[in-house]
Amino acid sequence: MSDDLERNFIRVVRLAEAAGLPEVTIGTSYGTPALLVKDKSFVRMKDGETLVVMCALEEKEMLLELDPRLYFQTDHYKGWPAMLVRLAEIDDQSLTGRLVAAWREKAPKRLAATFLDAGQAPPPTL
């Protein structure tokens, strides 16, 4: 593993842990380090500077337009619910938001319903 890849993956792992994402494991996806929830990859390193994050297509299109400095795609990812993130450009708070959103995309609905990220109101009780 290259130094950049290892250093940036450690950052991703640290932020995911700090966010308190439940049932996350470290694994690989397409031969690169990845974070998984219930054996499904929600983020993976593409290379030493780039993270692949899962996201809804509508959200992807919006983010690609809003901040092309941070978010981009190659032809390979067009029409696919994933986008690329420039790790050198994104701050920890924004990256944490992307990790939480990607985790929610892949986590089973029941598990996702139990997770509250910081600042989110708890679900109403019946």
mmCIF file of N, CA and C in Angstrom:
data_model
loop_
_atom_site.group_PDB
_atom_site.id
_atom_site.type_symbol
_atom_site.label_atom_id
_atom_site.label_comp_id
_atom_site.label_asym_id
_atom_site.label_seq_id
_atom_site.Cartn_x
_atom_site.Cartn_y
_atom_site.Cartn_z
ATOM 1 N N MET A 1 0.859 -1.175 0.000
ATOM 2 C CA MET A 1 0.000 0.000 0.000
ATOM 3 C C MET A 1 0.903 1.235 0.000
ATOM 4 N N SER A 2 0.615 2.184 -0.881
ATOM 5 C CA SER A 2 1.425 3.406 -0.945
ATOM 6 C C SER A 2 1.190 4.248 0.307
ATOM 7 N N ASP A 3 2.157 5.130 0.589
ATOM 8 C CA ASP A 3 2.039 5.994 1.771
ATOM 9 C C ASP A 3 0.792 6.862 1.723
ATOM 10 N N ASP A 4 0.512 7.480 0.542
ATOM 11 C CA ASP A 4 -0.679 8.325 0.409
ATOM 12 C C ASP A 4 -1.950 7.519 0.629
ATOM 13 N N LEU A 5 -2.010 6.345 0.036
ATOM 14 C CA LEU A 5 -3.195 5.502 0.164
ATOM 15 C C LEU A 5 -3.411 5.128 1.623
ATOM 16 N N GLU A 6 -2.349 4.697 2.284
ATOM 17 C CA GLU A 6 -2.462 4.291 3.681
ATOM 18 C C GLU A 6 -2.841 5.476 4.574
ATOM 19 N N ARG A 7 -2.162 6.612 4.399
ATOM 20 C CA ARG A 7 -2.437 7.797 5.223
ATOM 21 C C ARG A 7 -3.880 8.270 5.029
ATOM 22 N N ASN A 8 -4.328 8.330 3.780
ATOM 23 C CA ASN A 8 -5.690 8.796 3.519
ATOM 24 C C ASN A 8 -6.736 7.800 3.981
ATOM 25 N N PHE A 9 -6.453 6.504 3.880
ATOM 26 C CA PHE A 9 -7.421 5.519 4.368
ATOM 27 C C PHE A 9 -7.520 5.591 5.892
ATOM 28 N N ILE A 10 -6.410 5.810 6.561
ATOM 29 C CA ILE A 10 -6.436 5.964 8.023
ATOM 30 C C ILE A 10 -7.326 7.151 8.398
ATOM 31 N N ARG A 11 -7.239 8.231 7.645
ATOM 32 C CA ARG A 11 -8.098 9.400 7.889
ATOM 33 C C ARG A 11 -9.569 9.021 7.736
ATOM 34 N N VAL A 12 -9.911 8.301 6.678
ATOM 35 C CA VAL A 12 -11.290 7.877 6.428
ATOM 36 C C VAL A 12 -11.789 7.002 7.576
ATOM 37 N N VAL A 13 -10.978 6.044 7.990
ATOM 38 C CA VAL A 13 -11.353 5.150 9.095
ATOM 39 C C VAL A 13 -11.571 5.955 10.376
ATOM 40 N N ARG A 14 -10.655 6.871 10.670
ATOM 41 C CA ARG A 14 -10.750 7.690 11.880
ATOM 42 C C ARG A 14 -12.051 8.496 11.889
ATOM 43 N N LEU A 15 -12.398 9.102 10.753
ATOM 44 C CA LEU A 15 -13.622 9.907 10.679
ATOM 45 C C LEU A 15 -14.871 9.040 10.800
ATOM 46 N N ALA A 16 -14.858 7.870 10.197
ATOM 47 C CA ALA A 16 -16.003 6.960 10.307
ATOM 48 C C ALA A 16 -16.191 6.516 11.756
ATOM 49 N N GLU A 17 -15.086 6.227 12.430
ATOM 50 C CA GLU A 17 -15.167 5.835 13.843
ATOM 51 C C GLU A 17 -15.686 6.987 14.696
ATOM 52 N N ALA A 18 -15.176 8.202 14.445
ATOM 53 C CA ALA A 18 -15.606 9.375 15.219
ATOM 54 C C ALA A 18 -17.088 9.672 14.999
ATOM 55 N N ALA A 19 -17.603 9.360 13.812
ATOM 56 C CA ALA A 19 -19.025 9.580 13.515
ATOM 57 C C ALA A 19 -19.906 8.546 14.211
ATOM 58 N N GLY A 20 -19.292 7.475 14.707
ATOM 59 C CA GLY A 20 -20.049 6.442 15.414
ATOM 60 C C GLY A 20 -20.865 5.538 14.509
ATOM 61 N N LEU A 21 -20.430 5.380 13.258
ATOM 62 C CA LEU A 21 -21.172 4.521 12.328
ATOM 63 C C LEU A 21 -21.154 3.074 12.829
ATOM 64 N N PRO A 22 -22.328 2.497 13.067
ATOM 65 C CA PRO A 22 -22.372 1.130 13.603
ATOM 66 C C PRO A 22 -22.101 0.060 12.548
ATOM 67 N N GLU A 23 -21.540 -1.039 13.038
ATOM 68 C CA GLU A 23 -21.323 -2.263 12.257
ATOM 69 C C GLU A 23 -20.476 -2.048 11.008
ATOM 70 N N VAL A 24 -19.476 -1.174 11.134
ATOM 71 C CA VAL A 24 -18.543 -0.927 10.032
ATOM 72 C C VAL A 24 -17.341 -1.841 10.203
ATOM 73 N N THR A 25 -16.929 -2.459 9.116
ATOM 74 C CA THR A 25 -15.719 -3.274 9.114
ATOM 75 C C THR A 25 -14.792 -2.777 8.017
ATOM 76 N N ILE A 26 -13.531 -3.086 8.182
ATOM 77 C CA ILE A 26 -12.532 -2.754 7.173
ATOM 78 C C ILE A 26 -12.338 -3.969 6.287
ATOM 79 N N GLY A 27 -12.333 -3.733 4.997
ATOM 80 C CA GLY A 27 -12.131 -4.821 4.044
ATOM 81 C C GLY A 27 -11.516 -4.278 2.778
ATOM 82 N N THR A 28 -11.783 -4.945 1.688
ATOM 83 C CA THR A 28 -11.313 -4.462 0.392
ATOM 84 C C THR A 28 -12.472 -4.511 -0.599
ATOM 85 N N SER A 29 -12.351 -3.692 -1.610
ATOM 86 C CA SER A 29 -13.303 -3.674 -2.716
ATOM 87 C C SER A 29 -12.507 -3.348 -3.967
ATOM 88 N N TYR A 30 -12.615 -4.173 -4.962
ATOM 89 C CA TYR A 30 -11.849 -4.007 -6.198
ATOM 90 C C TYR A 30 -10.358 -3.874 -5.907
ATOM 91 N N GLY A 31 -9.903 -4.615 -4.891
ATOM 92 C CA GLY A 31 -8.482 -4.675 -4.577
ATOM 93 C C GLY A 31 -7.928 -3.505 -3.795
ATOM 94 N N THR A 32 -8.783 -2.586 -3.336
ATOM 95 C CA THR A 32 -8.303 -1.452 -2.543
ATOM 96 C C THR A 32 -9.017 -1.431 -1.195
ATOM 97 N N PRO A 33 -8.415 -0.773 -0.191
ATOM 98 C CA PRO A 33 -9.037 -0.708 1.132
ATOM 99 C C PRO A 33 -10.422 -0.071 1.053
ATOM 100 N N ALA A 34 -11.334 -0.620 1.869
ATOM 101 C CA ALA A 34 -12.721 -0.163 1.844
ATOM 102 C C ALA A 34 -13.319 -0.250 3.239
ATOM 103 N N LEU A 35 -14.393 0.501 3.440
ATOM 104 C CA LEU A 35 -15.224 0.358 4.626
ATOM 105 C C LEU A 35 -16.518 -0.303 4.190
ATOM 106 N N LEU A 36 -16.949 -1.268 4.995
ATOM 107 C CA LEU A 36 -18.149 -2.026 4.671
ATOM 108 C C LEU A 36 -19.140 -1.970 5.825
ATOM 109 N N VAL A 37 -20.406 -2.052 5.488
ATOM 110 C CA VAL A 37 -21.456 -2.215 6.480
ATOM 111 C C VAL A 37 -22.224 -3.460 6.071
ATOM 112 N N LYS A 38 -22.275 -4.438 6.975
ATOM 113 C CA LYS A 38 -22.938 -5.721 6.680
ATOM 114 C C LYS A 38 -22.418 -6.303 5.358
ATOM 115 N N ASP A 39 -21.098 -6.299 5.191
ATOM 116 C CA ASP A 39 -20.407 -6.865 4.024
ATOM 117 C C ASP A 39 -20.654 -6.129 2.715
ATOM 118 N N LYS A 40 -21.234 -4.927 2.767
ATOM 119 C CA LYS A 40 -21.433 -4.115 1.559
ATOM 120 C C LYS A 40 -20.519 -2.898 1.635
ATOM 121 N N SER A 41 -19.729 -2.692 0.605
ATOM 122 C CA SER A 41 -18.823 -1.554 0.555
ATOM 123 C C SER A 41 -19.621 -0.265 0.403
ATOM 124 N N PHE A 42 -19.283 0.746 1.230
ATOM 125 C CA PHE A 42 -19.926 2.053 1.059
ATOM 126 C C PHE A 42 -18.909 3.125 0.689
ATOM 127 N N VAL A 43 -17.650 2.914 0.967
ATOM 128 C CA VAL A 43 -16.570 3.768 0.467
ATOM 129 C C VAL A 43 -15.348 2.889 0.234
ATOM 130 N N ARG A 44 -14.552 3.287 -0.761
ATOM 131 C CA ARG A 44 -13.293 2.576 -0.996
ATOM 132 C C ARG A 44 -12.290 3.534 -1.598
ATOM 133 N N MET A 45 -11.047 3.231 -1.368
ATOM 134 C CA MET A 45 -9.984 4.032 -1.960
ATOM 135 C C MET A 45 -9.884 3.661 -3.438
ATOM 136 N N LYS A 46 -9.861 4.658 -4.292
ATOM 137 C CA LYS A 46 -9.625 4.410 -5.717
ATOM 138 C C LYS A 46 -8.124 4.398 -5.960
ATOM 139 N N ASP A 47 -7.440 5.375 -5.339
ATOM 140 C CA ASP A 47 -5.985 5.481 -5.385
ATOM 141 C C ASP A 47 -5.569 6.295 -4.170
ATOM 142 N N GLY A 48 -4.322 6.725 -4.101
ATOM 143 C CA GLY A 48 -3.820 7.440 -2.926
ATOM 144 C C GLY A 48 -4.473 8.773 -2.650
ATOM 145 N N GLU A 49 -5.104 9.385 -3.653
ATOM 146 C CA GLU A 49 -5.705 10.710 -3.478
ATOM 147 C C GLU A 49 -7.215 10.733 -3.632
ATOM 148 N N THR A 50 -7.822 9.600 -4.012
ATOM 149 C CA THR A 50 -9.228 9.619 -4.401
ATOM 150 C C THR A 50 -10.027 8.549 -3.663
ATOM 151 N N LEU A 51 -11.186 8.966 -3.161
ATOM 152 C CA LEU A 51 -12.102 8.060 -2.483
ATOM 153 C C LEU A 51 -13.354 7.894 -3.334
ATOM 154 N N VAL A 52 -13.830 6.664 -3.469
ATOM 155 C CA VAL A 52 -15.100 6.376 -4.131
ATOM 156 C C VAL A 52 -16.149 6.293 -3.029
ATOM 157 N N VAL A 53 -17.199 7.114 -3.127
ATOM 158 C CA VAL A 53 -18.275 7.085 -2.136
ATOM 159 C C VAL A 53 -19.595 6.760 -2.828
ATOM 160 N N MET A 54 -20.361 5.900 -2.215
ATOM 161 C CA MET A 54 -21.678 5.569 -2.737
ATOM 162 C C MET A 54 -22.614 6.733 -2.422
ATOM 163 N N CYS A 55 -23.517 7.027 -3.342
ATOM 164 C CA CYS A 55 -24.497 8.092 -3.105
ATOM 165 C C CYS A 55 -25.654 7.935 -4.092
ATOM 166 N N ALA A 56 -26.791 8.478 -3.716
ATOM 167 C CA ALA A 56 -27.951 8.454 -4.603
ATOM 168 C C ALA A 56 -27.627 9.285 -5.841
ATOM 169 N N LEU A 57 -28.135 8.873 -6.983
ATOM 170 C CA LEU A 57 -27.837 9.570 -8.236
ATOM 171 C C LEU A 57 -28.245 11.041 -8.206
ATOM 172 N N GLU A 58 -29.395 11.359 -7.617
ATOM 173 C CA GLU A 58 -29.843 12.749 -7.554
ATOM 174 C C GLU A 58 -28.868 13.593 -6.733
ATOM 175 N N GLU A 59 -28.435 13.040 -5.608
ATOM 176 C CA GLU A 59 -27.485 13.736 -4.744
ATOM 177 C C GLU A 59 -26.149 13.899 -5.473
ATOM 178 N N LYS A 60 -25.737 12.881 -6.172
ATOM 179 C CA LYS A 60 -24.477 12.923 -6.926
ATOM 180 C C LYS A 60 -24.488 14.069 -7.934
ATOM 181 N N GLU A 61 -25.539 14.157 -8.719
ATOM 182 C CA GLU A 61 -25.619 15.206 -9.741
ATOM 183 C C GLU A 61 -25.558 16.594 -9.104
ATOM 184 N N MET A 62 -26.248 16.766 -7.983
ATOM 185 C CA MET A 62 -26.246 18.047 -7.286
ATOM 186 C C MET A 62 -24.841 18.392 -6.778
ATOM 187 N N LEU A 63 -24.180 17.434 -6.137
ATOM 188 C CA LEU A 63 -22.849 17.686 -5.582
ATOM 189 C C LEU A 63 -21.812 17.944 -6.675
ATOM 190 N N LEU A 64 -21.904 17.197 -7.777
ATOM 191 C CA LEU A 64 -20.970 17.409 -8.887
ATOM 192 C C LEU A 64 -21.089 18.834 -9.428
ATOM 193 N N GLU A 65 -22.303 19.344 -9.460
ATOM 194 C CA GLU A 65 -22.524 20.721 -9.929
ATOM 195 C C GLU A 65 -22.094 21.749 -8.903
ATOM 196 N N LEU A 66 -22.427 21.501 -7.626
ATOM 197 C CA LEU A 66 -22.147 22.467 -6.571
ATOM 198 C C LEU A 66 -20.659 22.653 -6.302
ATOM 199 N N ASP A 67 -19.904 21.555 -6.296
ATOM 200 C CA ASP A 67 -18.490 21.679 -5.937
ATOM 201 C C ASP A 67 -17.599 20.713 -6.723
ATOM 202 N N PRO A 68 -17.341 21.025 -7.999
ATOM 203 C CA PRO A 68 -16.495 20.153 -8.817
ATOM 204 C C PRO A 68 -15.033 20.128 -8.357
ATOM 205 N N ARG A 69 -14.666 21.034 -7.476
ATOM 206 C CA ARG A 69 -13.318 21.002 -6.894
ATOM 207 C C ARG A 69 -13.162 19.781 -5.978
ATOM 208 N N LEU A 70 -14.248 19.420 -5.281
ATOM 209 C CA LEU A 70 -14.222 18.285 -4.355
ATOM 210 C C LEU A 70 -14.689 16.981 -4.999
ATOM 211 N N TYR A 71 -15.760 17.071 -5.783
ATOM 212 C CA TYR A 71 -16.440 15.880 -6.294
ATOM 213 C C TYR A 71 -16.335 15.801 -7.812
ATOM 214 N N PHE A 72 -16.093 14.596 -8.320
ATOM 215 C CA PHE A 72 -16.013 14.415 -9.764
ATOM 216 C C PHE A 72 -16.342 12.978 -10.108
ATOM 217 N N GLN A 73 -16.397 12.707 -11.399
ATOM 218 C CA GLN A 73 -16.604 11.337 -11.861
ATOM 219 C C GLN A 73 -15.812 11.136 -13.145
ATOM 220 N N THR A 74 -15.502 9.890 -13.407
ATOM 221 C CA THR A 74 -14.908 9.512 -14.681
ATOM 222 C C THR A 74 -16.011 8.818 -15.472
ATOM 223 N N ASP A 75 -15.756 8.532 -16.726
ATOM 224 C CA ASP A 75 -16.763 7.847 -17.550
ATOM 225 C C ASP A 75 -17.244 6.557 -16.891
ATOM 226 N N HIS A 76 -16.342 5.876 -16.206
ATOM 227 C CA HIS A 76 -16.676 4.609 -15.544
ATOM 228 C C HIS A 76 -17.825 4.765 -14.541
ATOM 229 N N TYR A 77 -17.924 5.930 -13.899
ATOM 230 C CA TYR A 77 -18.927 6.140 -12.848
ATOM 231 C C TYR A 77 -20.185 6.844 -13.323
ATOM 232 N N LYS A 78 -20.249 7.231 -14.589
ATOM 233 C CA LYS A 78 -21.455 7.894 -15.105
ATOM 234 C C LYS A 78 -22.642 6.943 -15.029
ATOM 235 N N GLY A 79 -23.756 7.442 -14.477
ATOM 236 C CA GLY A 79 -24.955 6.624 -14.337
ATOM 237 C C GLY A 79 -24.898 5.625 -13.195
ATOM 238 N N TRP A 80 -23.848 5.668 -12.406
ATOM 239 C CA TRP A 80 -23.669 4.734 -11.297
ATOM 240 C C TRP A 80 -23.808 5.507 -9.987
ATOM 241 N N PRO A 81 -24.426 4.929 -8.953
ATOM 242 C CA PRO A 81 -24.638 5.663 -7.699
ATOM 243 C C PRO A 81 -23.369 5.757 -6.838
ATOM 244 N N ALA A 82 -22.323 6.311 -7.438
ATOM 245 C CA ALA A 82 -21.058 6.529 -6.728
ATOM 246 C C ALA A 82 -20.357 7.714 -7.375
ATOM 247 N N MET A 83 -19.589 8.435 -6.575
ATOM 248 C CA MET A 83 -18.809 9.546 -7.127
ATOM 249 C C MET A 83 -17.426 9.523 -6.496
ATOM 250 N N LEU A 84 -16.547 10.322 -7.055
ATOM 251 C CA LEU A 84 -15.171 10.386 -6.594
ATOM 252 C C LEU A 84 -14.959 11.660 -5.787
ATOM 253 N N VAL A 85 -14.134 11.540 -4.743
ATOM 254 C CA VAL A 85 -13.851 12.663 -3.849
ATOM 255 C C VAL A 85 -12.341 12.892 -3.821
ATOM 256 N N ARG A 86 -11.944 14.139 -4.026
ATOM 257 C CA ARG A 86 -10.525 14.518 -3.918
ATOM 258 C C ARG A 86 -10.201 14.704 -2.436
ATOM 259 N N LEU A 87 -9.471 13.761 -1.859
ATOM 260 C CA LEU A 87 -9.214 13.786 -0.422
ATOM 261 C C LEU A 87 -8.353 14.966 0.016
ATOM 262 N N ALA A 88 -7.479 15.463 -0.841
ATOM 263 C CA ALA A 88 -6.636 16.602 -0.474
ATOM 264 C C ALA A 88 -7.449 17.893 -0.389
ATOM 265 N N GLU A 89 -8.619 17.923 -1.025
ATOM 266 C CA GLU A 89 -9.426 19.142 -1.089
ATOM 267 C C GLU A 89 -10.536 19.207 -0.042
ATOM 268 N N ILE A 90 -11.005 18.058 0.417
ATOM 269 C CA ILE A 90 -12.191 18.033 1.282
ATOM 270 C C ILE A 90 -11.782 18.113 2.757
ATOM 271 N N ASP A 91 -12.508 18.947 3.524
ATOM 272 C CA ASP A 91 -12.212 19.058 4.955
ATOM 273 C C ASP A 91 -12.877 17.897 5.704
ATOM 274 N N ASP A 92 -12.439 17.701 6.953
ATOM 275 C CA ASP A 92 -12.931 16.561 7.737
ATOM 276 C C ASP A 92 -14.438 16.594 7.951
ATOM 277 N N GLN A 93 -15.011 17.768 8.183
ATOM 278 C CA GLN A 93 -16.453 17.854 8.423
ATOM 279 C C GLN A 93 -17.236 17.429 7.171
ATOM 280 N N SER A 94 -16.839 17.925 6.014
ATOM 281 C CA SER A 94 -17.522 17.559 4.766
ATOM 282 C C SER A 94 -17.317 16.084 4.446
ATOM 283 N N LEU A 95 -16.110 15.583 4.685
ATOM 284 C CA LEU A 95 -15.847 14.173 4.420
ATOM 285 C C LEU A 95 -16.676 13.291 5.347
ATOM 286 N N THR A 96 -16.794 13.689 6.602
ATOM 287 C CA THR A 96 -17.631 12.929 7.541
ATOM 288 C C THR A 96 -19.069 12.875 7.035
ATOM 289 N N GLY A 97 -19.577 13.990 6.540
ATOM 290 C CA GLY A 97 -20.935 14.006 5.977
ATOM 291 C C GLY A 97 -21.085 13.046 4.815
ATOM 292 N N ARG A 98 -20.092 12.977 3.968
ATOM 293 C CA ARG A 98 -20.120 12.039 2.831
ATOM 294 C C ARG A 98 -20.072 10.601 3.325
ATOM 295 N N LEU A 99 -19.263 10.331 4.356
ATOM 296 C CA LEU A 99 -19.167 8.963 4.899
ATOM 297 C C LEU A 99 -20.505 8.530 5.487
ATOM 298 N N VAL A 100 -21.135 9.423 6.240
ATOM 299 C CA VAL A 100 -22.438 9.106 6.848
ATOM 300 C C VAL A 100 -23.476 8.858 5.750
ATOM 301 N N ALA A 101 -23.507 9.722 4.742
ATOM 302 C CA ALA A 101 -24.480 9.557 3.653
ATOM 303 C C ALA A 101 -24.235 8.252 2.890
ATOM 304 N N ALA A 102 -22.976 7.920 2.641
ATOM 305 C CA ALA A 102 -22.652 6.678 1.928
ATOM 306 C C ALA A 102 -23.039 5.460 2.768
ATOM 307 N N TRP A 103 -22.778 5.544 4.086
ATOM 308 C CA TRP A 103 -23.146 4.453 4.982
ATOM 309 C C TRP A 103 -24.662 4.236 4.942
ATOM 310 N N ARG A 104 -25.422 5.329 4.992
ATOM 311 C CA ARG A 104 -26.894 5.231 4.948
ATOM 312 C C ARG A 104 -27.377 4.595 3.641
ATOM 313 N N GLU A 105 -26.656 4.844 2.539
ATOM 314 C CA GLU A 105 -27.033 4.255 1.241
ATOM 315 C C GLU A 105 -26.926 2.734 1.260
ATOM 316 N N LYS A 106 -25.958 2.205 1.986
ATOM 317 C CA LYS A 106 -25.676 0.767 1.942
ATOM 318 C C LYS A 106 -26.132 -0.007 3.173
ATOM 319 N N ALA A 107 -26.346 0.677 4.288
ATOM 320 C CA ALA A 107 -26.759 -0.018 5.510
ATOM 321 C C ALA A 107 -28.179 -0.563 5.344
ATOM 322 N N PRO A 108 -28.458 -1.728 5.926
ATOM 323 C CA PRO A 108 -29.841 -2.214 5.923
ATOM 324 C C PRO A 108 -30.752 -1.170 6.577
ATOM 325 N N LYS A 109 -31.964 -1.050 6.075
ATOM 326 C CA LYS A 109 -32.889 -0.009 6.551
ATOM 327 C C LYS A 109 -33.076 -0.037 8.073
ATOM 328 N N ARG A 110 -33.181 -1.214 8.631
ATOM 329 C CA ARG A 110 -33.397 -1.332 10.075
ATOM 330 C C ARG A 110 -32.199 -0.781 10.858
ATOM 331 N N LEU A 111 -30.991 -1.097 10.392
ATOM 332 C CA LEU A 111 -29.782 -0.590 11.041
ATOM 333 C C LEU A 111 -29.682 0.922 10.858
ATOM 334 N N ALA A 112 -29.929 1.408 9.658
ATOM 335 C CA ALA A 112 -29.860 2.848 9.386
ATOM 336 C C ALA A 112 -30.841 3.616 10.263
ATOM 337 N N ALA A 113 -31.985 3.031 10.546
ATOM 338 C CA ALA A 113 -33.004 3.694 11.359
ATOM 339 C C ALA A 113 -32.547 3.870 12.802
ATOM 340 N N THR A 114 -31.580 3.064 13.249
ATOM 341 C CA THR A 114 -31.115 3.155 14.635
ATOM 342 C C THR A 114 -30.016 4.187 14.816
ATOM 343 N N PHE A 115 -29.459 4.669 13.712
ATOM 344 C CA PHE A 115 -28.307 5.576 13.794
ATOM 345 C C PHE A 115 -28.732 7.036 13.729
ATOM 346 N N LEU A 116 -28.270 7.804 14.691
ATOM 347 C CA LEU A 116 -28.482 9.251 14.687
ATOM 348 C C LEU A 116 -27.119 9.907 14.581
ATOM 349 N N ASP A 117 -26.911 10.704 13.538
ATOM 350 C CA ASP A 117 -25.642 11.423 13.494
ATOM 351 C C ASP A 117 -25.766 12.722 14.274
ATOM 352 N N ALA A 118 -24.650 13.331 14.579
ATOM 353 C CA ALA A 118 -24.615 14.544 15.415
ATOM 354 C C ALA A 118 -25.521 15.622 14.844
ATOM 355 N N GLY A 119 -26.326 16.202 15.721
ATOM 356 C CA GLY A 119 -27.189 17.305 15.302
ATOM 357 C C GLY A 119 -28.509 16.874 14.676
ATOM 358 N N GLN A 120 -28.708 15.589 14.552
ATOM 359 C CA GLN A 120 -29.957 15.102 13.933
ATOM 360 C C GLN A 120 -30.983 14.878 15.038
ATOM 361 N N ALA A 121 -32.180 15.284 14.809
ATOM 362 C CA ALA A 121 -33.249 15.074 15.777
ATOM 363 C C ALA A 121 -33.586 13.588 15.841
ATOM 364 N N PRO A 122 -33.889 13.076 17.045
ATOM 365 C CA PRO A 122 -34.277 11.671 17.138
ATOM 366 C C PRO A 122 -35.618 11.429 16.455
ATOM 367 N N PRO A 123 -35.833 10.211 15.971
ATOM 368 C CA PRO A 123 -37.114 9.920 15.328
ATOM 369 C C PRO A 123 -38.236 10.010 16.367
ATOM 370 N N PRO A 124 -39.438 10.354 15.918
ATOM 371 C CA PRO A 124 -40.554 10.434 16.875
ATOM 372 C C PRO A 124 -40.865 9.054 17.441
ATOM 373 N N THR A 125 -41.270 9.034 18.680
ATOM 374 C CA THR A 125 -41.664 7.772 19.290
ATOM 375 C C THR A 125 -43.170 7.652 19.238
ATOM 376 N N LEU A 126 -43.637 6.425 19.101
ATOM 377 C CA LEU A 126 -45.075 6.182 19.012
ATOM 378 C C LEU A 126 -45.631 5.747 20.346
#
